[in-house]
CSV table of C-alpha atoms in Angstrom, one decimal:
chain,number,residue,atom,x,y,z
A,1,MET,CA,41.9,-14.6,90.6
A,2,ILE,CA,45.4,-15.4,90.7
A,3,GLY,CA,45.5,-13.2,87.8
A,4,GLY,CA,43.8,-10.7,89.2
A,5,ARG,CA,45.8,-10.3,92.5
A,6,ARG,CA,48.8,-10.4,90.5
A,7,GLU,CA,48.1,-7.4,88.7
A,8,GLY,CA,46.5,-6.1,91.4
A,9,GLY,CA,50.7,-6.4,93.0
A,10,LEU,CA,51.4,-4.7,89.9
A,11,MET,CA,49.7,-1.6,90.5
A,12,ARG,CA,51.1,-1.2,94.1
A,13,LYS,CA,54.3,-1.5,93.4
A,14,ALA,CA,54.2,0.8,90.6
A,15,SER,CA,52.2,3.4,92.2
A,16,GLN,CA,55.7,2.5,94.9
A,17,SER,CA,57.6,3.3,92.2
A,18,VAL,CA,56.4,6.7,91.1
A,19,VAL,CA,56.6,7.7,94.7
A,20,LYS,CA,59.7,6.8,95.0
A,21,SER,CA,61.0,8.6,91.8
A,22,ARG,CA,58.5,12.3,92.6
A,23,ILE,CA,60.9,12.1,95.8
A,24,LEU,CA,64.4,11.1,93.7
A,25,ILE,CA,63.5,13.9,92.0
A,26,ALA,CA,62.7,16.5,94.7
A,27,VAL,CA,65.5,15.6,96.3
A,28,ALA,CA,67.3,16.1,93.7
A,29,ILE,CA,65.8,19.6,92.7
A,30,ILE,CA,66.5,20.5,96.7
A,31,GLY,CA,70.2,19.6,95.9
A,32,CYS,CA,70.8,21.4,92.7
A,33,LEU,CA,69.0,25.1,94.7
A,34,PHE,CA,71.5,24.0,97.5
A,35,ALA,CA,74.4,23.5,95.1
A,36,PHE,CA,73.5,26.4,93.6
A,37,LEU,CA,73.0,28.5,96.6
A,38,TYR,CA,75.8,27.1,98.4
A,39,PRO,CA,78.2,26.5,96.5
A,40,HIS,CA,81.6,26.1,99.0
A,41,GLY,CA,78.8,23.9,101.3
A,42,PHE,CA,75.9,24.5,103.3
A,43,LEU,CA,78.6,24.8,106.2
A,44,SER,CA,80.7,27.4,104.8
A,45,PHE,CA,78.8,30.0,105.7
A,46,TYR,CA,79.8,29.7,109.5
A,47,SER,CA,83.5,28.6,108.8
A,48,PRO,CA,86.5,30.9,109.2
A,49,ALA,CA,86.8,31.0,105.4
A,50,PHE,CA,83.8,33.0,105.4
A,51,HIS,CA,84.2,35.5,107.7
A,52,SER,CA,88.2,36.3,106.4
A,53,GLN,CA,85.8,37.2,103.2
A,54,VAL,CA,83.7,39.5,104.6
A,55,LEU,CA,86.8,41.0,106.8
A,56,SER,CA,88.1,41.2,103.0
A,57,SER,CA,85.3,42.9,101.6
A,58,LYS,CA,85.6,45.7,104.5
A,59,CYS,CA,88.6,46.4,104.2
A,60,GLU,CA,88.1,46.8,100.5
A,61,SER,CA,85.6,48.8,101.1
A,62,SER,CA,87.5,51.1,103.6
A,63,HIS,CA,90.6,51.5,101.0
A,64,ARG,CA,87.9,52.4,98.5
A,65,LEU,CA,86.6,54.6,100.7
A,66,ASN,CA,90.4,56.7,101.0
A,67,GLU,CA,90.3,56.7,97.5
A,68,LEU,CA,87.4,58.3,96.7
A,69,LYS,CA,88.5,60.8,99.8
A,70,ALA,CA,91.7,61.3,97.8
A,71,GLU,CA,89.9,61.7,94.9
A,72,TYR,CA,88.0,64.1,96.3
A,73,ALA,CA,90.8,66.2,97.5
A,74,ALA,CA,92.5,66.4,94.2
A,75,GLU,CA,89.0,67.4,92.5
A,76,LEU,CA,88.8,70.1,95.2
A,77,GLU,CA,92.2,71.6,94.2
A,78,LYS,CA,91.0,71.3,90.5
A,79,ASN,CA,88.4,73.4,91.6
A,80,GLU,CA,90.5,75.6,93.3
A,81,GLU,CA,93.2,75.8,90.5
A,82,LEU,CA,90.4,76.7,87.7
A,83,ARG,CA,88.3,79.2,90.1
A,84,GLN,CA,92.1,81.1,90.0
A,85,GLN,CA,92.1,80.3,86.5
A,86,VAL,CA,88.6,81.9,86.0
A,87,LYS,CA,89.5,84.8,88.1
A,88,GLU,CA,93.2,85.8,86.0
A,89,LEU,CA,91.3,85.8,82.7
A,90,THR,CA,88.3,87.4,84.3
A,91,GLU,CA,90.5,90.2,85.4
A,92,LYS,CA,92.6,90.3,81.7
A,93,VAL,CA,88.9,90.8,80.1
A,94,ARG,CA,88.1,93.4,82.7
A,95,LEU,CA,91.6,95.2,81.7
A,96,ALA,CA,91.4,94.6,78.0
A,97,GLU,CA,87.4,95.9,78.2
A,98,GLN,CA,89.0,99.0,80.3
A,99,LYS,CA,91.6,99.4,77.2
A,100,LYS,CA,89.0,99.2,74.5
A,101,ASP,CA,86.8,102.2,76.5
A,102,HIS,CA,90.1,104.1,76.5
A,103,ALA,CA,91.0,103.9,72.6
A,104,GLN,CA,87.3,104.2,71.9
A,105,LYS,CA,87.2,107.6,73.8
A,106,GLN,CA,90.7,108.9,72.3
A,107,ILE,CA,88.9,107.6,68.9
A,108,GLU,CA,86.0,109.7,69.4
A,109,ALA,CA,88.3,112.8,70.6
A,110,LEU,CA,91.1,112.1,67.7
A,111,GLY,CA,88.6,111.1,65.2
A,112,LYS,CA,86.6,114.2,64.5
A,113,TRP,CA,87.9,116.4,61.9
A,114,ARG,CA,88.7,119.4,63.1
A,115,LYS,CA,90.1,122.2,62.0
A,116,ALA,CA,93.9,123.1,63.1
A,117,GLY,CA,92.9,126.8,63.8
A,118,PRO,CA,95.1,130.0,64.0
A,119,SER,CA,98.6,129.5,65.2
A,120,GLY,CA,99.1,129.4,68.9
A,121,THR,CA,96.1,128.4,69.3
A,122,VAL,CA,96.0,124.6,68.6
A,123,LYS,CA,96.5,122.3,71.4
A,124,GLY,CA,96.4,118.3,71.3
A,125,LEU,CA,94.6,115.5,74.1
A,126,ARG,CA,96.0,116.5,77.6
A,127,THR,CA,94.5,114.3,80.1
A,128,ASN,CA,93.8,110.6,80.2
A,129,PRO,CA,90.6,109.2,81.1
A,130,THR,CA,90.0,107.4,84.3
A,131,VAL,CA,89.6,103.9,84.7
A,132,ILE,CA,85.9,102.1,85.2
A,133,PRO,CA,86.0,101.8,88.9
A,134,ASP,CA,86.8,98.2,90.5
A,135,GLU,CA,85.7,97.4,93.9
A,136,SER,CA,85.6,93.5,93.4
A,137,VAL,CA,89.7,93.9,93.2
A,138,ASN,CA,89.4,94.9,97.0
A,139,PRO,CA,86.4,95.0,98.5
A,140,ARG,CA,87.9,95.6,102.4
A,141,LEU,CA,90.4,98.3,100.7
A,142,ALA,CA,87.1,99.4,98.8
A,143,VAL,CA,84.9,100.4,101.9
A,144,ILE,CA,88.1,102.5,104.2
A,145,LEU,CA,89.0,104.7,100.6
A,146,GLU,CA,84.8,105.4,100.5
A,147,ALA,CA,84.9,106.5,104.1
A,148,VAL,CA,88.8,108.7,103.8
A,149,ALA,CA,88.9,110.1,100.5
A,150,VAL,CA,87.7,113.2,99.5
A,151,GLY,CA,87.1,113.9,95.7
A,152,ARG,CA,88.3,110.3,95.3
A,153,GLU,CA,91.9,111.3,96.2
A,154,LEU,CA,94.4,111.0,99.2
A,155,ILE,CA,97.5,110.9,100.4
A,156,VAL,CA,99.8,107.1,100.9
A,157,ALA,CA,102.4,105.9,103.0
A,158,LEU,CA,104.0,102.6,103.7
A,159,ALA,CA,105.1,102.4,107.2
A,160,ASN,CA,106.8,99.5,109.1
A,161,TRP,CA,108.1,99.6,113.0
A,162,LYS,CA,111.1,100.8,111.8
A,163,VAL,CA,110.3,104.5,110.6
A,164,LYS,CA,107.9,104.8,113.9
A,165,GLU,CA,109.6,108.5,114.7
A,166,SER,CA,109.4,109.5,111.6
A,167,LEU,CA,106.0,108.5,110.7
A,168,GLU,CA,104.6,110.2,113.6
A,169,ILE,CA,106.2,113.9,112.6
A,170,TRP,CA,104.3,112.8,109.5
A,171,PHE,CA,101.4,112.3,110.7
A,172,THR,CA,101.2,114.8,113.0
A,173,ASN,CA,102.1,117.5,110.3
A,174,ILE,CA,99.4,116.4,108.0
A,175,LYS,CA,97.1,116.6,110.7
A,176,ARG,CA,98.3,120.1,112.2
A,177,VAL,CA,98.0,121.4,108.1
A,178,GLY,CA,94.3,120.1,108.1
A,179,ILE,CA,94.6,116.9,105.6
A,180,THR,CA,92.0,114.7,106.2
A,181,ASN,CA,92.5,112.3,102.9
A,182,TYR,CA,95.3,110.4,104.0
A,183,LEU,CA,96.0,106.3,104.7
A,184,VAL,CA,98.7,104.6,105.8
A,185,VAL,CA,99.1,101.4,105.0
A,186,ALA,CA,100.7,99.3,107.8
A,187,LEU,CA,103.5,96.9,106.9
A,188,ASP,CA,103.3,95.0,110.7
A,189,ASP,CA,100.7,94.7,113.1
A,190,LYS,CA,103.1,97.1,115.4
A,191,ILE,CA,102.6,100.0,113.4
A,192,THR,CA,98.7,98.8,112.9
A,193,GLU,CA,98.3,99.2,116.7
A,194,PHE,CA,100.0,103.0,116.8
A,195,CYS,CA,98.2,104.4,113.6
A,196,LYS,CA,95.5,103.5,115.9
A,197,SER,CA,96.4,104.7,119.3
A,198,ASN,CA,96.9,107.9,117.3
A,199,ASN,CA,93.6,108.2,115.5
A,200,VAL,CA,94.9,107.8,112.1
A,201,PRO,CA,93.4,106.1,108.7
A,202,VAL,CA,95.4,103.0,108.4
A,203,PHE,CA,94.8,99.5,106.1
A,204,THR,CA,96.5,96.5,107.7
A,205,ARG,CA,96.7,94.1,104.2
A,206,ASP,CA,96.1,90.2,105.4
A,207,ALA,CA,98.7,88.1,107.2
A,208,ASN,CA,99.4,85.8,103.9
A,209,ASP,CA,100.1,88.3,101.6
A,210,GLY,CA,103.4,88.0,100.4
A,211,ILE,CA,103.3,92.1,99.5
A,212,ALA,CA,103.0,91.8,103.7
A,213,SER,CA,105.8,89.6,104.2
A,214,ILE,CA,108.5,91.5,102.8
A,215,GLY,CA,107.3,94.6,103.9
A,216,ARG,CA,106.8,93.2,107.7
A,217,THR,CA,111.1,92.1,107.2
A,218,GLY,CA,112.7,94.0,104.3
A,219,ASN,CA,114.8,96.8,103.9
A,220,ASN,CA,113.7,100.6,103.1
A,221,HIS,CA,114.7,99.3,99.2
A,222,ALA,CA,112.8,96.5,99.7
A,223,VAL,CA,110.0,98.3,101.2
A,224,SER,CA,110.0,101.0,98.4
A,225,GLY,CA,109.6,98.5,95.7
A,226,LEU,CA,106.2,97.2,97.6
A,227,LYS,CA,104.0,100.4,96.6
A,228,PHE,CA,104.1,99.8,92.9
A,229,HIS,CA,102.3,96.4,93.4
A,230,ILE,CA,100.3,98.1,96.1
A,231,LEU,CA,99.3,101.4,94.0
A,232,ARG,CA,97.8,99.2,91.7
A,233,GLU,CA,95.0,98.2,94.3
A,234,PHE,CA,94.0,102.3,94.2
A,235,LEU,CA,94.0,103.1,91.2
A,236,LEU,CA,92.1,100.0,89.5
A,237,LEU,CA,88.7,101.1,92.5
A,238,GLY,CA,89.4,104.5,90.8
A,239,TYR,CA,91.3,106.6,93.5
A,240,SER,CA,93.6,109.3,92.1
A,241,VAL,CA,97.2,108.9,94.9
A,242,LEU,CA,99.4,111.4,96.0
A,243,LEU,CA,101.9,108.4,97.2
A,244,SER,CA,104.4,109.8,100.3
A,245,ASP,CA,107.6,108.6,101.6
A,246,ILE,CA,107.7,109.3,105.4
A,247,ASP,CA,110.7,111.1,105.7
A,248,ILE,CA,108.2,114.7,104.5
A,249,VAL,CA,107.3,117.5,106.6
A,250,TYR,CA,103.9,118.6,105.1
A,251,LEU,CA,103.5,122.1,105.4
A,252,GLN,CA,100.5,123.2,103.3
A,253,ASN,CA,97.7,121.0,101.8
A,254,PRO,CA,99.4,119.2,98.5
A,255,PHE,CA,96.0,119.0,96.9
A,256,ASP,CA,95.1,123.2,96.7
A,257,TYR,CA,98.5,123.1,94.5
A,258,LEU,CA,97.9,119.8,92.4
A,259,TYR,CA,96.7,120.8,88.5
A,260,ARG,CA,95.7,117.0,87.8
A,261,ASP,CA,96.6,117.6,84.3
A,262,SER,CA,98.7,114.9,83.5
A,263,ASP,CA,98.9,110.7,84.7
A,264,VAL,CA,102.1,111.4,87.0
A,265,GLU,CA,102.6,114.7,88.4
A,266,SER,CA,105.7,114.6,90.5
A,267,MET,CA,108.2,116.7,92.2
A,268,THR,CA,111.7,117.0,90.6
A,269,ASP,CA,115.2,116.1,92.1
A,270,GLY,CA,116.2,119.4,90.8
A,271,HIS,CA,117.5,122.0,92.0
A,272,ASP,CA,116.8,124.6,89.5
A,273,ASN,CA,114.8,125.2,86.8
A,274,MET,CA,117.4,123.7,84.1
A,275,THR,CA,117.8,120.6,86.3
A,276,ALA,CA,114.0,120.9,87.6
A,277,TYR,CA,112.8,121.3,84.0
A,278,GLY,CA,115.2,120.2,81.8
A,279,PHE,CA,117.8,121.7,79.6
A,280,ASP,CA,120.0,121.4,76.1
A,281,ASP,CA,123.2,120.6,77.6
A,282,VAL,CA,125.9,120.4,74.7
A,283,PHE,CA,128.6,117.2,74.8
A,284,ASP,CA,131.5,118.3,73.3
A,285,GLU,CA,134.1,115.5,71.4
A,286,PRO,CA,137.1,117.8,69.5
A,287,ALA,CA,138.0,114.6,67.4
A,288,MET,CA,134.6,115.3,65.3
A,289,GLY,CA,135.7,118.4,64.4
A,290,TRP,CA,132.9,120.5,62.9
A,291,ALA,CA,130.8,118.0,63.8
A,292,ARG,CA,132.5,118.3,67.5
A,293,TYR,CA,129.2,120.1,69.3
A,294,ALA,CA,126.8,117.5,70.0
A,295,HIS,CA,123.2,118.5,71.6
A,296,THR,CA,121.5,116.5,74.4
A,297,MET,CA,118.3,117.1,76.2
A,298,ARG,CA,118.3,116.6,80.2
A,299,ILE,CA,116.0,117.1,83.1
A,300,TRP,CA,116.6,115.8,86.9
A,301,VAL,CA,114.5,112.2,87.7
A,302,PHE,CA,111.2,112.3,89.3
A,303,ASN,CA,111.1,111.1,92.5
A,304,SER,CA,109.4,108.0,93.2
A,305,GLY,CA,109.0,109.4,96.6
A,306,PHE,CA,106.4,111.9,96.4
A,307,PHE,CA,104.4,111.9,93.1
A,308,TYR,CA,100.7,112.3,92.0
A,309,ILE,CA,99.2,109.3,90.3
A,310,ARG,CA,95.7,109.3,88.3
A,311,PRO,CA,93.5,106.2,87.9
A,312,THR,CA,94.3,105.9,84.1
A,313,ILE,CA,95.2,102.9,81.9
A,314,PRO,CA,98.8,104.6,80.4
A,315,SER,CA,99.1,104.7,84.9
A,316,ILE,CA,98.3,101.3,85.0
A,317,GLU,CA,100.8,100.3,82.7
A,318,LEU,CA,103.5,101.9,84.5
A,319,LEU,CA,102.9,100.4,87.5
A,320,ASP,CA,102.6,97.0,86.1
A,321,ARG,CA,105.7,97.8,84.1
A,322,VAL,CA,108.3,99.0,87.3
A,323,ALA,CA,106.6,95.5,89.4
A,324,GLY,CA,107.7,93.3,86.7
A,325,ARG,CA,111.4,95.2,85.8
A,326,LEU,CA,111.6,94.7,89.8
A,327,ALA,CA,111.1,91.1,90.1
A,328,LYS,CA,113.6,90.3,87.1
A,329,GLU,CA,115.9,93.0,88.2
A,330,PRO,CA,116.2,92.6,92.5
A,331,LYS,CA,119.7,94.7,92.4
A,332,SER,CA,117.7,97.7,90.5
A,333,TRP,CA,116.8,101.3,91.7
A,334,ASP,CA,112.7,101.4,92.1
A,335,GLN,CA,113.7,105.5,91.5
A,336,ALA,CA,116.0,104.9,88.4
A,337,VAL,CA,113.3,102.0,86.9
A,338,PHE,CA,110.6,104.6,87.8
A,339,ASN,CA,112.4,107.7,85.5
A,340,GLU,CA,113.5,104.5,82.9
A,341,GLU,CA,109.8,103.6,81.8
A,342,LEU,CA,108.4,107.2,81.9
A,343,PHE,CA,111.2,109.0,79.7
A,344,PHE,CA,112.2,106.4,77.3
A,345,PRO,CA,111.4,106.9,74.0
A,346,SER,CA,110.0,104.0,71.5
A,347,HIS,CA,112.8,102.6,69.6
A,348,LEU,CA,113.8,99.1,67.8
A,349,GLY,CA,112.6,96.5,70.3
A,350,TYR,CA,110.5,99.0,72.4
A,351,GLU,CA,107.6,100.6,73.2
A,352,GLY,CA,107.3,103.4,75.5
A,353,LEU,CA,104.4,104.3,77.9
A,354,HIS,CA,101.9,107.1,76.3
A,355,ALA,CA,102.0,108.7,79.7
A,356,ALA,CA,101.4,112.9,80.3
A,357,ARG,CA,103.9,113.9,83.2
A,358,ARG,CA,104.4,117.1,84.7
A,359,THR,CA,106.9,118.0,87.4
A,360,MET,CA,105.8,120.1,90.7
A,361,ASP,CA,107.4,123.3,91.0
A,362,PHE,CA,110.8,122.4,92.8
A,363,TYR,CA,110.1,125.0,95.5
A,364,LEU,CA,106.9,124.7,96.9
A,365,PHE,CA,107.9,120.5,96.4
A,366,MET,CA,111.1,120.9,97.7
A,367,ASN,CA,113.2,118.8,98.4
A,368,SER,CA,116.0,118.5,100.9
A,369,LYS,CA,119.3,119.4,98.7
A,370,VAL,CA,117.2,123.0,97.6
A,371,LEU,CA,116.0,124.0,101.4
A,372,PHE,CA,120.3,123.4,102.5
A,373,LYS,CA,122.5,124.4,99.9
A,374,THR,CA,120.3,127.0,98.8
A,375,VAL,CA,117.4,128.3,100.3
A,376,ARG,CA,118.3,128.5,103.9
A,377,LYS,CA,120.9,130.9,102.8
A,378,ASP,CA,119.0,133.2,100.7
A,379,ASP,CA,117.0,136.0,102.9
A,380,ARG,CA,114.4,136.2,99.7
A,381,LEU,CA,113.5,132.4,99.4
A,382,SER,CA,113.7,131.4,103.2
A,383,LYS,CA,110.5,133.7,104.2
A,384,LEU,CA,108.6,131.8,101.0
A,385,LYS,CA,106.8,128.0,102.8
A,386,PRO,CA,106.7,125.4,100.8
A,387,VAL,CA,104.3,123.1,100.5
A,388,ILE,CA,106.2,119.6,101.7
A,389,VAL,CA,109.7,119.9,102.3
A,390,HIS,CA,111.4,116.0,101.0
A,391,VAL,CA,114.5,115.1,102.7
A,392,ASN,CA,115.6,112.9,100.4
A,393,TYR,CA,119.2,113.8,100.3
A,394,HIS,CA,120.7,112.9,103.6
A,395,PRO,CA,120.6,110.3,106.2
A,396,ASN,CA,120.1,111.7,109.1
A,397,LYS,CA,116.1,112.2,108.3
A,398,LEU,CA,114.8,112.7,112.1
A,399,GLN,CA,117.1,115.5,112.9
A,400,ARG,CA,116.6,117.2,109.8
A,401,MET,CA,113.1,116.5,109.6
A,402,LYS,CA,112.6,118.5,113.5
A,403,ALA,CA,114.7,121.0,112.4
A,404,VAL,CA,112.4,121.7,109.2
A,405,MET,CA,109.3,122.4,112.0
A,406,GLU,CA,111.5,123.8,113.8
A,407,PHE,CA,112.3,126.7,111.5
A,408,TYR,CA,109.0,126.5,109.1
A,409,VAL,CA,106.8,125.6,112.4
A,410,ASP,CA,108.2,127.5,115.3
A,411,GLY,CA,109.5,130.3,113.2
A,412,ASN,CA,113.3,128.9,114.6
A,413,ARG,CA,115.5,131.4,111.7
A,414,ASP,CA,118.8,128.9,113.4
A,415,ALA,CA,116.8,125.8,113.7
A,416,LEU,CA,118.6,124.5,110.1
A,417,LYS,CA,122.0,126.2,110.3
A,418,PRO,CA,123.8,123.3,112.0
A,419,PHE,CA,123.7,121.1,109.6
A,420,PRO,CA,126.1,120.9,106.4
A,421,ASP,CA,125.1,121.5,102.9
A,422,GLY,CA,125.6,117.6,101.9
A,423,SER,CA,125.6,114.2,103.2
A,424,GLU,CA,127.4,113.7,106.8
A,425,TRP,CA,128.6,109.9,105.3
A,426,GLU,CA,132.1,109.6,105.0
A,427,TRP,CA,132.3,107.9,101.4
């Protein structure tokens, strides 16, 4: 019995020991779980340190967000740069394709084997092919030109508010003659409104355009140089342009007197057959003895204030050359650069421009030197009616323009008499 009670006591003790062990194991496991989940203590969840961590995390998120915004802005800027580069490359590829097309056409024209034919019947290639129009160059201008141009050609003039009075005479005579295909490129808002109020076709460049800003603030010399930049867009759109200064009086429609067989067809600063169309000028150097006489070829310059230019590769190259030189040589005269690029031949270190040129009839497309020095004093010549008169040799342009109108339009034969032959400036 005693043995049985002892065994029963031992069994109970063993059972209690197992239960205690299981409880201790459970507590240990729970403790490990809390230690893993809350390494800084269970109450630290509610501590200031925890809130500090949360705030710190929020600050880091805000800072990261700002970083992401900055990175996004930088990527946008890179994308814009890439877009501009793609646009420039596209333009270069397009021009290269145009040159390729031009070269192919020349090869087709020149590559055929032909007999020369009898003496006096042989003629070389005269007219360069026009470029393929590209409306993406300036879609807004393309819409205007589609409405204004006749036969894909038009008169174009640049103007700012400084020449408002001369501009009014300019377009008044154009309207009187019956010309409809003309356009004023306005270089400031005042001229835009002035043209619109007078039903004059006008195109205004974007306000943020660097060219437009020069036109608003620049002098006549700066404005004159702009035309080579602006004309390029017209040619790329496939239009022939009769570029006109504002100090010109229109007496007939010039499109009725153009030949259109050259890249550039220009009025001259010459005043007679020799100076206008070229002559052999002999240079005398006595010290050379037997070889004292050197023959030179001379021609007075084309006037860059009135010329007809066709949309061809040589024409566009001419505009690019002149614009490029004027940008590098700001003190250069645009008319001098215009003529140098047109006439200088290829030589060592320089490739001349391969462009066809024509000089306009100097009595039909008359400069003011021809008018005031010769024509007005000749009874026969004074009865001829020119196409235009360009007051390019004289400073008092407005007064002389009005006198030209009185003489040719109103029939006042004395209108030109008060003016001297030359300039009234004191040198």
